[in-house]
Short mmCIF file of C-alpha atoms in Angstrom, two decimals:
data_model
loop_
_atom_site.label_atom_id
_atom_site.label_comp_id
_atom_site.label_asym_id
_atom_site.label_seq_id
_atom_site.Cartn_x
_atom_site.Cartn_y
_atom_site.Cartn_z
CA UNK A 263 110.25 192.63 99.04
CA UNK A 264 113.42 191.38 100.40
CA UNK A 265 113.80 188.94 97.59
CA UNK A 266 113.21 191.34 94.76
CA UNK A 267 115.68 193.99 96.43
CA UNK A 268 118.48 191.14 96.63
CA UNK A 269 117.63 189.94 93.07
CA UNK A 270 117.87 193.34 91.76
CA UNK A 271 121.37 194.06 93.67
CA UNK A 272 122.29 190.50 91.94
CA UNK A 273 121.17 191.48 88.55
CA UNK A 274 123.17 194.83 88.81
CA UNK A 275 125.91 193.27 89.97
CA UNK A 276 126.11 190.43 87.12
CA UNK A 277 125.04 193.02 84.76
CA UNK A 278 127.89 194.97 85.70
CA UNK A 279 130.36 192.11 85.19
CA UNK A 280 128.86 191.59 81.52
CA UNK A 281 129.46 195.39 81.02
CA UNK A 282 133.12 195.00 81.52
CA UNK A 283 133.34 192.46 78.94
CA UNK A 284 130.75 193.99 76.43
CA UNK A 285 132.37 197.25 76.47
CA UNK A 286 135.66 195.27 74.93
CA UNK A 287 133.27 193.98 72.53
CA UNK A 288 132.15 197.43 71.50
CA UNK A 289 135.58 199.07 71.77
CA UNK A 290 136.86 196.67 69.10
CA UNK A 291 133.96 197.00 67.01
CA UNK A 292 133.70 200.63 66.90
CA UNK A 293 137.40 200.58 65.49
CA UNK A 294 137.57 197.69 63.49
CA UNK A 295 133.76 196.95 62.64
CA UNK A 296 133.64 193.40 63.62
CA UNK A 297 132.97 191.17 66.57
CA UNK A 298 135.73 189.74 68.38
CA UNK A 299 134.87 186.07 69.34
CA UNK A 300 138.23 185.63 70.54
CA UNK A 301 137.23 188.22 73.63
CA UNK A 302 136.20 185.48 75.89
CA UNK A 303 139.57 183.83 75.16
CA UNK A 304 141.33 187.07 77.05
CA UNK A 305 138.89 186.60 79.90
CA UNK A 306 139.95 182.91 80.52
CA UNK A 307 143.61 184.36 80.09
CA UNK A 308 143.26 186.89 82.84
CA UNK A 309 141.51 184.16 84.98
CA UNK A 310 144.20 181.40 84.80
CA UNK A 311 146.86 184.21 85.30
CA UNK A 312 145.21 185.09 88.62
CA UNK A 313 144.59 181.54 89.57
CA UNK A 314 148.30 180.44 88.82
CA UNK A 315 149.66 183.69 90.73
CA UNK A 316 147.48 182.97 93.55
CA UNK A 317 148.39 179.41 94.09
CA UNK A 318 152.09 180.06 93.40
CA UNK A 319 152.94 183.45 94.77
CA UNK A 320 150.33 183.49 97.78
CA UNK A 321 147.28 184.91 98.32
CA UNK A 322 147.95 188.64 97.23
CA UNK A 323 144.80 189.77 95.15
CA UNK A 324 146.65 192.53 94.00
CA UNK A 325 149.54 191.26 92.91
CA UNK A 326 147.62 188.36 91.13
CA UNK A 327 144.98 191.10 89.87
CA UNK A 328 147.87 193.21 88.24
CA UNK A 329 149.60 190.39 86.55
CA UNK A 330 146.10 189.04 85.20
CA UNK A 331 145.31 192.66 83.71
CA UNK A 332 148.57 192.91 82.14
CA UNK A 333 148.66 189.56 80.81
CA UNK A 334 145.43 189.40 79.34
CA UNK A 335 145.80 192.97 77.84
CA UNK A 336 149.09 191.89 76.30
CA UNK A 337 147.45 188.77 75.12
CA UNK A 338 144.83 190.69 73.55
CA UNK A 339 147.51 193.05 71.47
CA UNK A 340 149.37 189.94 70.60
CA UNK A 341 145.85 188.15 69.20
CA UNK A 342 145.65 191.46 67.47
CA UNK A 343 149.03 191.41 65.97
CA UNK A 344 149.16 187.82 65.17
CA UNK A 345 145.73 187.19 63.91
CA UNK A 346 144.12 190.38 62.68
CA UNK A 347 146.65 192.79 61.41
CA UNK A 348 147.82 190.62 58.21
CA UNK A 349 144.15 190.33 57.37
CA UNK A 350 143.34 193.90 57.80
CA UNK A 351 146.28 195.29 56.09
CA UNK A 352 145.22 193.11 52.97
CA UNK A 353 141.44 193.70 52.82
CA UNK A 354 138.61 195.97 54.13
CA UNK A 355 136.29 192.74 54.19
CA UNK A 356 135.47 192.48 57.91
CA UNK A 357 134.09 189.00 57.62
CA UNK A 358 137.68 187.87 57.43
CA UNK A 359 138.34 189.13 60.94
CA UNK A 360 135.24 187.63 62.61
CA UNK A 361 136.31 184.28 60.96
CA UNK A 362 139.80 184.77 62.35
CA UNK A 363 138.50 185.61 65.75
CA UNK A 364 136.35 182.28 66.04
CA UNK A 365 139.48 180.54 65.17
CA UNK A 366 141.62 182.51 67.71
CA UNK A 367 138.99 181.70 70.37
CA UNK A 368 139.33 177.85 69.72
CA UNK A 369 142.92 178.16 69.50
CA UNK A 370 142.98 179.86 73.12
CA UNK A 371 140.56 177.63 74.80
CA UNK A 372 142.56 174.59 73.73
CA UNK A 373 145.97 175.98 74.95
CA UNK A 374 144.38 175.97 77.94
CA UNK A 375 142.80 172.53 77.78
CA UNK A 376 146.44 171.10 76.94
CA UNK A 377 148.29 173.27 79.28
CA UNK A 378 145.89 173.65 82.46
CA UNK A 379 143.67 170.84 81.95
CA UNK A 380 140.21 170.50 81.47
CA UNK A 381 138.85 170.32 85.05
CA UNK A 382 137.43 173.09 86.91
CA UNK A 383 139.07 175.07 89.48
CA UNK A 384 138.04 177.39 92.42
CA UNK A 385 140.24 180.31 92.98
CA UNK A 386 141.62 180.49 96.31
CA UNK A 387 139.42 182.45 98.69
CA UNK A 388 140.73 185.90 98.32
CA UNK A 389 137.52 187.61 97.41
CA UNK A 390 135.44 187.59 100.33
CA UNK A 391 131.57 185.89 99.51
CA UNK A 392 130.32 186.24 102.82
CA UNK A 393 126.69 187.73 103.17
CA UNK A 394 126.08 191.21 103.99
CA UNK A 395 123.05 192.64 105.34
CA UNK A 396 121.98 195.53 103.77
CA UNK A 397 120.18 198.23 106.19
CA UNK A 398 118.06 195.37 107.44
CA UNK A 399 116.20 195.32 104.59
CA UNK A 400 118.13 192.51 102.62
CA UNK A 401 120.71 190.02 102.32
CA UNK A 402 123.31 189.89 99.92
CA UNK A 403 126.89 188.74 99.18
CA UNK A 404 129.86 190.78 99.79
CA UNK A 405 131.12 189.12 96.41
CA UNK A 406 127.99 190.94 94.56
CA UNK A 407 128.90 194.42 96.17
CA UNK A 408 132.66 193.94 95.42
CA UNK A 409 132.16 193.43 91.77
CA UNK A 410 129.73 196.18 91.67
CA UNK A 411 132.07 198.46 93.10
CA UNK A 412 135.16 197.13 91.12
CA UNK A 413 132.91 197.28 87.66
CA UNK A 414 131.84 201.02 88.57
CA UNK A 415 135.60 202.03 89.14
CA UNK A 416 136.93 200.20 85.78
CA UNK A 417 134.04 201.65 83.74
CA UNK A 418 134.54 205.09 85.30
CA UNK A 419 138.08 204.85 84.48
CA UNK A 420 137.43 204.09 80.82
CA UNK A 421 134.95 206.95 80.25
CA UNK A 422 137.33 209.36 81.87
CA UNK A 423 140.25 207.52 79.53
CA UNK A 424 138.19 208.01 76.40
CA UNK A 425 136.46 211.67 77.27
CA UNK A 426 139.70 213.31 78.80
CA UNK A 427 142.70 211.90 77.21
CA UNK A 428 144.37 212.40 73.95
CA UNK A 429 144.42 209.09 73.15
CA UNK A 430 140.68 208.76 74.02
CA UNK A 431 139.96 211.43 71.44
CA UNK A 432 142.09 209.65 68.70
CA UNK A 433 139.86 206.63 69.56
CA UNK A 434 136.53 208.43 69.38
CA UNK A 435 137.93 210.26 65.99
CA UNK A 436 139.14 206.58 64.80
CA UNK A 437 135.75 204.84 65.77
CA UNK A 438 134.09 207.26 63.28
CA UNK A 439 136.78 207.21 60.32
CA UNK A 440 139.61 205.10 61.00
CA UNK A 441 141.39 206.16 57.60
CA UNK A 442 141.05 209.82 58.20
CA UNK A 443 142.36 209.22 61.60
CA UNK A 444 145.53 207.95 60.20
CA UNK A 445 145.87 211.44 58.11
CA UNK A 446 145.77 213.32 61.29
CA UNK A 447 149.27 211.85 62.36
CA UNK A 448 147.71 209.20 64.70
CA UNK A 449 149.71 205.79 64.33
CA UNK A 450 146.87 203.64 63.65
CA UNK A 451 148.46 200.37 64.59
CA UNK A 452 149.46 201.79 68.05
CA UNK A 453 146.05 202.95 68.52
CA UNK A 454 144.48 199.48 67.55
CA UNK A 455 147.00 197.84 69.97
CA UNK A 456 145.91 200.04 72.79
CA UNK A 457 142.21 199.31 71.97
CA UNK A 458 142.83 195.75 72.28
CA UNK A 459 144.86 196.01 75.75
CA UNK A 460 142.23 197.88 76.86
CA UNK A 461 139.70 195.56 76.02
CA UNK A 462 141.83 192.91 77.18
CA UNK A 463 142.28 194.14 80.56
CA UNK A 464 138.52 194.82 81.12
CA UNK A 465 137.85 191.01 80.20
CA UNK A 466 140.48 190.01 82.63
CA UNK A 467 138.79 191.96 85.43
CA UNK A 468 135.34 190.15 84.28
CA UNK A 469 137.11 187.04 84.10
CA UNK A 470 138.42 187.10 87.66
CA UNK A 471 134.80 187.93 88.63
CA UNK A 472 133.26 185.13 86.67
CA UNK A 473 135.99 182.36 88.06
CA UNK A 474 134.89 183.14 91.52
CA UNK A 475 131.10 183.11 90.62
CA UNK A 476 131.10 179.98 88.27
CA UNK A 477 134.81 178.59 88.66
CA UNK A 478 137.36 178.60 86.36
CA UNK A 479 137.63 176.47 83.15
CA UNK A 480 139.10 176.49 79.55
CA UNK A 481 135.58 177.14 78.33
CA UNK A 482 134.40 179.75 80.93
CA UNK A 483 134.93 182.40 77.92
CA UNK A 484 131.90 181.07 76.26
CA UNK A 485 130.22 182.84 78.91
CA UNK A 486 130.65 186.08 76.76
CA UNK A 487 128.33 185.26 74.47
CA UNK A 488 126.08 186.86 76.93
CA UNK A 489 128.07 190.20 76.99
CA UNK A 490 128.08 189.96 73.45
CA UNK A 491 124.22 190.01 73.18
CA UNK A 492 124.45 192.89 75.63
CA UNK A 493 126.73 194.76 73.71
CA UNK A 494 124.26 193.83 70.62
CA UNK A 495 121.13 194.96 72.74
CA UNK A 496 122.81 198.09 73.73
CA UNK A 497 123.94 199.08 70.28
CA UNK A 498 127.41 197.45 68.93
CA UNK A 499 129.93 200.24 68.83
CA UNK A 500 128.48 202.48 71.80
CA UNK A 501 129.97 202.16 75.29
CA UNK A 502 127.19 203.63 76.93
CA UNK A 503 124.98 201.04 74.96
CA UNK A 504 127.36 198.25 76.14
CA UNK A 505 126.68 199.15 79.61
CA UNK A 506 122.96 199.68 79.71
CA UNK A 507 122.55 196.36 77.65
CA UNK A 508 124.46 194.57 80.35
CA UNK A 509 122.62 195.78 83.08
CA UNK A 510 119.00 195.22 81.06
CA UNK A 511 120.60 191.51 80.40
CA UNK A 512 121.78 191.14 84.18
CA UNK A 513 118.62 192.08 85.45
CA UNK A 514 116.43 190.14 83.34
CA UNK A 515 118.41 187.01 84.39
CA UNK A 516 118.23 187.24 87.80
CA UNK A 517 114.67 188.38 87.85
CA UNK A 518 113.79 185.56 85.57
CA UNK A 519 116.14 183.10 88.01
CA UNK A 520 114.58 184.54 91.19
CA UNK A 521 110.88 184.42 90.45
CA UNK A 522 110.13 182.20 87.49
CA UNK A 523 112.87 179.59 86.92
CA UNK A 524 116.67 179.48 87.01
CA UNK A 525 116.41 177.43 83.75
CA UNK A 526 114.60 179.63 81.96
CA UNK A 527 117.09 182.69 82.39
CA UNK A 528 119.05 182.01 79.22
CA UNK A 529 115.93 181.68 77.17
CA UNK A 530 115.20 185.41 78.49
CA UNK A 531 118.70 186.59 77.21
CA UNK A 532 118.45 184.91 73.97
CA UNK A 533 114.80 186.16 73.72
CA UNK A 534 116.02 189.84 74.14
CA UNK A 535 118.54 189.44 71.52
CA UNK A 536 115.83 188.18 69.13
CA UNK A 537 113.57 190.80 69.94
CA UNK A 538 116.53 193.44 69.35
CA UNK A 539 117.32 192.27 66.14
CA UNK A 540 113.73 192.62 65.00
CA UNK A 541 112.80 195.72 66.44
CA UNK A 542 115.68 197.72 66.45
CA UNK A 543 118.85 195.94 64.87
CA UNK A 544 121.26 198.97 65.71
CA UNK A 545 120.54 198.35 69.40
CA UNK A 546 119.38 201.23 71.81
CA UNK A 547 122.52 203.23 71.35
CA UNK A 548 123.65 201.79 68.16
CA UNK A 549 124.75 204.03 65.21
CA UNK A 550 123.34 203.72 62.07
CA UNK A 551 125.40 201.81 59.68
CA UNK A 552 125.17 204.41 57.05
CA UNK A 553 127.31 206.64 59.21
CA UNK A 554 130.26 204.27 58.07
CA UNK A 555 131.45 203.82 54.74
CA UNK B 126 168.14 227.64 42.55
CA UNK B 127 167.08 226.34 45.72
CA UNK B 128 166.24 222.72 46.08
CA UNK B 129 162.62 222.38 46.09
CA UNK B 130 160.50 221.44 49.29
CA UNK B 131 158.72 218.46 47.66
CA UNK B 132 159.83 216.60 44.83
CA UNK B 133 157.91 213.65 43.04
CA UNK B 134 160.16 211.63 40.71
CA UNK B 135 158.79 209.12 38.37
CA UNK B 136 156.08 207.86 40.60
CA UNK B 137 153.92 205.16 39.56
CA UNK B 138 150.89 203.58 41.58
CA UNK B 139 148.64 200.99 40.71
CA UNK B 140 145.43 199.75 41.90
CA UNK B 141 145.42 195.96 41.34
CA UNK B 142 145.68 195.94 37.69
CA UNK B 143 144.95 199.35 36.75
CA UNK B 144 147.70 202.03 36.67
CA UNK B 145 146.69 205.10 38.32
CA UNK B 146 149.93 207.14 37.95
CA UNK B 147 152.74 206.44 35.33
CA UNK B 148 155.97 208.04 36.29
CA UNK B 149 154.67 211.58 37.46
CA UNK B 150 157.55 214.07 38.11
CA UNK B 151 156.73 217.06 39.77
CA UNK B 152 157.83 219.68 42.32
CA UNK B 153 156.77 222.37 44.74
CA UNK B 154 158.96 225.07 45.91
CA UNK B 155 159.11 226.72 49.24
CA UNK B 156 156.42 229.42 49.45
CA UNK B 157 154.70 228.72 46.17
CA UNK B 158 150.97 227.85 45.31
CA UNK B 159 151.11 224.79 43.09
CA UNK B 160 147.90 223.28 41.71
CA UNK B 161 147.40 220.05 39.49
CA UNK B 162 144.33 220.40 37.14
CA UNK B 163 142.56 217.32 35.47
CA UNK B 164 139.55 215.63 34.89
CA UNK B 165 137.89 213.00 36.95
CA UNK B 166 140.01 210.11 36.99
CA UNK B 167 142.91 211.57 35.89
CA UNK B 168 144.76 210.52 39.21
CA UNK B 169 144.85 213.77 41.02
CA UNK B 170 143.92 212.52 44.35
CA UNK B 171 145.85 209.50 43.94
CA UNK B 172 149.07 211.68 43.63
CA UNK B 173 148.27 213.08 47.20
CA UNK B 174 147.23 210.00 48.54
CA UNK B 175 150.61 208.54 47.41
CA UNK B 176 152.47 211.56 48.79
CA UNK B 177 150.65 210.82 52.24
CA UNK B 178 151.44 207.03 52.17
CA UNK B 179 147.93 206.45 52.04
CA UNK B 180 148.17 204.40 48.91
CA UNK B 181 151.47 202.63 48.16
CA UNK B 182 153.84 203.86 46.01
CA UNK B 183 154.65 201.28 43.32
CA UNK B 184 158.08 203.03 42.38
CA UNK B 185 159.58 206.31 42.06
CA UNK B 186 160.60 208.95 44.65
CA UNK B 187 158.89 211.32 47.00
CA UNK B 188 161.53 213.55 48.45
CA UNK B 189 160.75 216.43 51.10
CA UNK B 190 163.14 218.89 52.38
CA UNK B 191 165.82 216.97 50.72
CA UNK B 192 164.73 213.47 52.40
CA UNK B 193 162.81 210.54 51.10
CA UNK B 194 159.11 211.16 52.70
CA UNK B 195 158.17 208.25 55.05
CA UNK B 196 155.68 205.53 53.83
CA UNK B 197 153.30 205.40 56.76
CA UNK B 198 151.08 208.48 57.00
CA UNK B 199 151.47 209.36 60.57
CA UNK B 200 155.06 209.53 59.85
CA UNK B 201 154.42 212.00 56.83
CA UNK B 202 152.45 214.35 58.97
CA UNK B 203 155.18 214.25 61.39
CA UNK B 204 157.67 215.64 58.85
CA UNK B 205 155.41 218.52 58.27
CA UNK B 206 153.22 217.57 55.46
CA UNK B 207 149.28 217.46 55.97
CA UNK B 208 146.42 217.02 53.97
CA UNK B 209 142.91 218.48 53.44
CA UNK B 210 141.05 215.16 52.01
CA UNK B 211 138.84 215.03 49.39
CA UNK B 212 135.21 215.45 50.84
CA UNK B 213 136.63 216.95 53.73
CA UNK B 214 136.11 213.99 56.02
CA UNK B 215 135.72 215.78 59.29
CA UNK B 216 134.84 213.94 62.24
CA UNK B 217 130.96 214.78 62.51
CA UNK B 218 130.41 213.40 66.14
CA UNK B 219 133.47 215.07 67.59
CA UNK B 220 133.13 219.16 68.42
CA UNK B 221 134.57 221.68 66.11
CA UNK B 222 136.94 221.93 68.94
CA UNK B 223 138.02 218.23 69.26
CA UNK B 224 138.33 218.09 65.68
CA UNK B 225 141.13 220.76 65.65
CA UNK B 226 142.87 219.06 68.33
CA UNK B 227 142.97 216.02 66.59
CA UNK B 228 144.82 217.91 63.85
CA UNK B 229 147.23 218.77 66.62
CA UNK B 230 147.82 214.94 67.78
CA UNK B 231 151.54 214.54 67.06
CA UNK B 232 152.27 217.84 68.77
CA UNK B 233 153.14 217.97 72.21
CA UNK B 234 154.12 221.68 73.17
CA UNK B 235 150.46 222.55 74.66
CA UNK B 236 151.46 226.34 74.78
CA UNK B 237 152.43 226.20 70.95
CA UNK B 238 149.17 224.30 70.09
CA UNK B 239 147.07 227.12 71.99
CA UNK B 240 148.81 229.79 69.97
CA UNK B 241 148.01 227.61 66.85
CA UNK B 242 144.52 227.29 67.79
CA UNK B 243 143.88 231.13 68.15
CA UNK B 244 145.77 231.27 64.69
CA UNK B 245 143.31 229.01 63.43
CA UNK B 246 140.03 230.68 65.03
CA UNK B 247 141.65 234.16 63.68
CA UNK B 248 141.63 232.90 59.97
CA UNK B 249 138.15 230.93 60.35
CA UNK B 250 136.42 233.29 63.07
CA UNK B 251 133.26 230.91 62.31
CA UNK B 252 134.51 228.21 63.67
CA UNK B 253 135.66 229.74 66.95
CA UNK B 254 131.66 230.79 66.90
CA UNK B 255 130.96 226.99 66.76
CA UNK B 256 134.00 225.45 68.62
CA UNK B 257 131.63 223.64 70.96
CA UNK B 258 128.98 222.48 68.48
CA UNK B 259 129.38 219.18 66.64
CA UNK B 260 131.23 219.14 63.64
CA UNK B 261 128.52 217.24 61.76
CA UNK B 262 125.97 220.25 62.32
CA UNK B 263 128.39 222.71 60.38
CA UNK B 264 127.36 223.72 57.02
CA UNK B 265 129.51 222.29 53.89
CA UNK B 266 131.58 225.71 53.73
CA UNK B 267 132.47 225.94 57.56
CA UNK B 268 133.00 222.12 57.40
CA UNK B 269 135.90 222.92 54.51
CA UNK B 270 137.20 225.74 56.84
CA UNK B 271 137.27 223.05 59.58
CA UNK B 272 139.11 220.27 57.57
CA UNK B 273 141.63 223.37 56.31
CA UNK B 274 142.04 224.34 60.21
CA UNK B 275 142.40 220.52 61.18
CA UNK B 276 145.26 220.24 58.83
CA UNK B 277 146.83 223.29 59.48
CA UNK B 278 146.86 222.52 63.32
CA UNK B 279 149.75 220.09 62.79
CA UNK B 280 151.63 223.12 61.80
CA UNK B 281 152.48 221.63 58.19
CA UNK B 282 154.95 223.27 56.15
CA UNK B 283 153.37 222.06 53.31
CA UNK B 284 149.68 221.71 52.97
CA UNK B 285 147.99 219.32 50.38
CA UNK B 286 144.66 219.98 49.61
CA UNK B 287 142.25 217.50 47.62
CA UNK B 288 139.55 219.26 45.84
CA UNK B 289 138.52 221.91 48.43
CA UNK B 290 135.82 223.50 46.03
CA UNK B 291 134.06 220.07 45.77
CA UNK B 292 130.17 220.68 46.22
CA UNK B 293 130.51 224.33 47.41
CA UNK B 294 128.67 227.31 46.10
CA UNK B 295 131.06 229.58 43.95
CA UNK B 296 130.64 232.49 46.57
CA UNK B 297 132.36 230.12 49.31
CA UNK B 298 134.82 229.15 47.11
CA UNK B 299 136.11 232.18 46.63
CA UNK B 300 136.07 232.67 50.06
CA UNK B 301 137.86 229.56 50.88
CA UNK B 302 140.11 230.62 47.95
CA UNK B 303 140.97 233.77 49.69
CA UNK B 304 141.91 232.26 52.86
CA UNK B 305 144.47 229.78 50.94
CA UNK B 306 146.08 232.65 49.90
CA UNK B 307 146.35 234.18 53.34
CA UNK B 308 147.36 231.00 54.62
CA UNK B 309 150.17 230.88 51.83
CA UNK B 310 151.08 234.45 52.71
CA UNK B 311 151.74 233.30 56.29
CA UNK B 312 154.54 230.95 55.01
CA UNK B 313 152.63 227.57 54.42
CA UNK B 314 153.37 226.08 50.97
CA UNK B 315 150.18 224.37 49.28
CA UNK B 316 149.76 221.97 46.65
CA UNK B 317 146.27 221.48 45.49
CA UNK B 318 144.51 219.15 43.16
CA UNK B 319 141.24 220.64 41.53
CA UNK B 320 138.65 219.98 38.85
CA UNK B 321 137.67 223.85 39.07
CA UNK B 322 140.75 224.54 36.77
CA UNK B 323 140.12 228.30 36.27
CA UNK B 324 140.02 228.98 40.20
CA UNK B 325 142.80 226.96 40.90
CA UNK B 326 144.92 228.44 37.98
CA UNK B 327 144.07 232.03 39.30
CA UNK B 328 145.05 231.25 42.75
CA UNK B 329 148.44 229.51 42.05
CA UNK B 330 151.94 230.35 40.64
CA UNK B 331 152.35 227.18 38.72
CA UNK B 332 150.26 224.35 37.42
CA UNK B 333 150.27 221.03 36.15
CA UNK B 334 147.88 219.06 33.93
CA UNK B 335 147.34 215.72 34.82
CA UNK B 336 145.75 213.43 32.34
CA UNK B 337 144.88 209.75 32.86
CA UNK B 338 147.93 209.37 35.19
CA UNK B 339 150.58 211.48 33.28
CA UNK B 340 151.34 215.09 33.31
CA UNK B 341 150.75 216.60 29.97
CA UNK B 342 151.43 220.03 30.64
CA UNK B 343 153.12 222.31 33.00
CA UNK B 344 153.98 225.79 33.55
CA UNK B 345 153.24 229.11 35.09
CA UNK B 346 149.45 229.65 35.97
CA UNK B 347 148.99 232.88 34.13
CA UNK B 348 150.44 230.85 30.84
CA UNK B 349 148.23 228.09 31.57
CA UNK B 350 145.14 229.98 31.86
CA UNK B 351 145.61 231.21 28.33
CA UNK B 352 146.80 228.06 26.76
CA UNK B 353 144.41 227.18 24.03
CA UNK B 354 144.72 223.46 24.83
CA UNK B 355 143.93 224.02 28.30
CA UNK B 356 141.27 226.70 27.86
CA UNK B 357 139.57 224.27 25.18
CA UNK B 358 139.81 220.94 27.62
CA UNK B 359 139.45 222.77 30.94
CA UNK B 360 138.36 226.17 31.03
CA UNK B 361 135.58 226.05 28.77
CA UNK B 362 134.90 229.34 26.56
CA UNK B 363 136.22 232.65 28.43
CA UNK B 364 133.88 235.48 28.66
CA UNK B 365 134.42 238.54 26.95
#
């Protein structure tokens, strides 16, 4: 019983970090209709900015976190401007964007291999990881609870931004029909930059937590493949879908690790992807592709 | 004579190797309703899209209120021109109210926006009844009203309409055109392109006939309605 509760909390906690990354995939997909595989790079950029700020400027997680979010957001906007904008202004074929994003993910990863070196780094101990007893029922780590709370705060913030703000409304309109959104007096390039900035920021939050969980290295971005699977399971382009898909994935992973074998967790994750693609390719909350022209 | 509100001079547009407009010149004066009629593929939509900056203007000039119109759509809207696109293009997953608010996107003054919302709801009471419904659940006629209302929410001086009668029953077309007359009466200049030539000419003050990317005929709408070339090509036989 204790183990089950513990694994459930771990699963939801891991899932909530996936969700921070998965919503970034979904946001970008909803507007530009391609899977941005450079997204993992934004996470790594956020992680390294946090690491270097902590080691150089001292152990203030608020400053480091803030700079990390800002830096990853700007990096995401620059990536879009440099690699995607010239393509999307010339063609409607999103496959080119997907290929460019694969290229950018390799570029970002290797910039860090050259500049920071390939070795694994641990963030200074600014995020507590000590065990916490929950109502005498079970034991979990403060880190898991913290990542759950932080992810919840950021996802709620995103939801409020999308539903309540003027630019959020514009993003929802653009997600349905980007071209017509431009006719409404919306500066489409600015809107796309905002979307990338938000996606990059959320990736950085995920990146900080993943660096604590698994240590930081240039290939850490590879882990976003799981967040991508979560976004597909939930339905690419749908934000609630990305969150639900991430929780399902996190739980499946942790329950497999806890009760079957930790070596099987990736097998379960990718089986979920295969099953989704076979049974309901649009995912749980996905839009029908016919809605988009 | 006063300077026209919109003046298109020698405008050409090409798609790849195909030239859609060959040096089109036309103008719209303040307060007018002007129509451009022509067959499918004549370049009517291209003309409006070029004015809006949706398609690249290859050569020629588009002057609005004495100044060249910018090349990006959102800047064109900010100058006071808005388009009701072909096929309505409403945002179906958003509510009616949200669709209208998107139309007001470039504007800041919330009080003015609220006033214009009331104005649009006054023009189309059906939209007010359905303001919290998803736009995708509206009927075709209501969607057209919404598309027009959405374009009006930017408070345009010039309203462009691309085939507003498309896919609507004749009785609905009459209603929509009656509303356009009313909107024009409230100070909005209108340029519409239509395949439905008779309705468009009956509504408008002046008309242009576009054929394979060229203006071939222009004049007062009442004259075009009885012009033998126009009646033969676009109006069919007049009922006695």
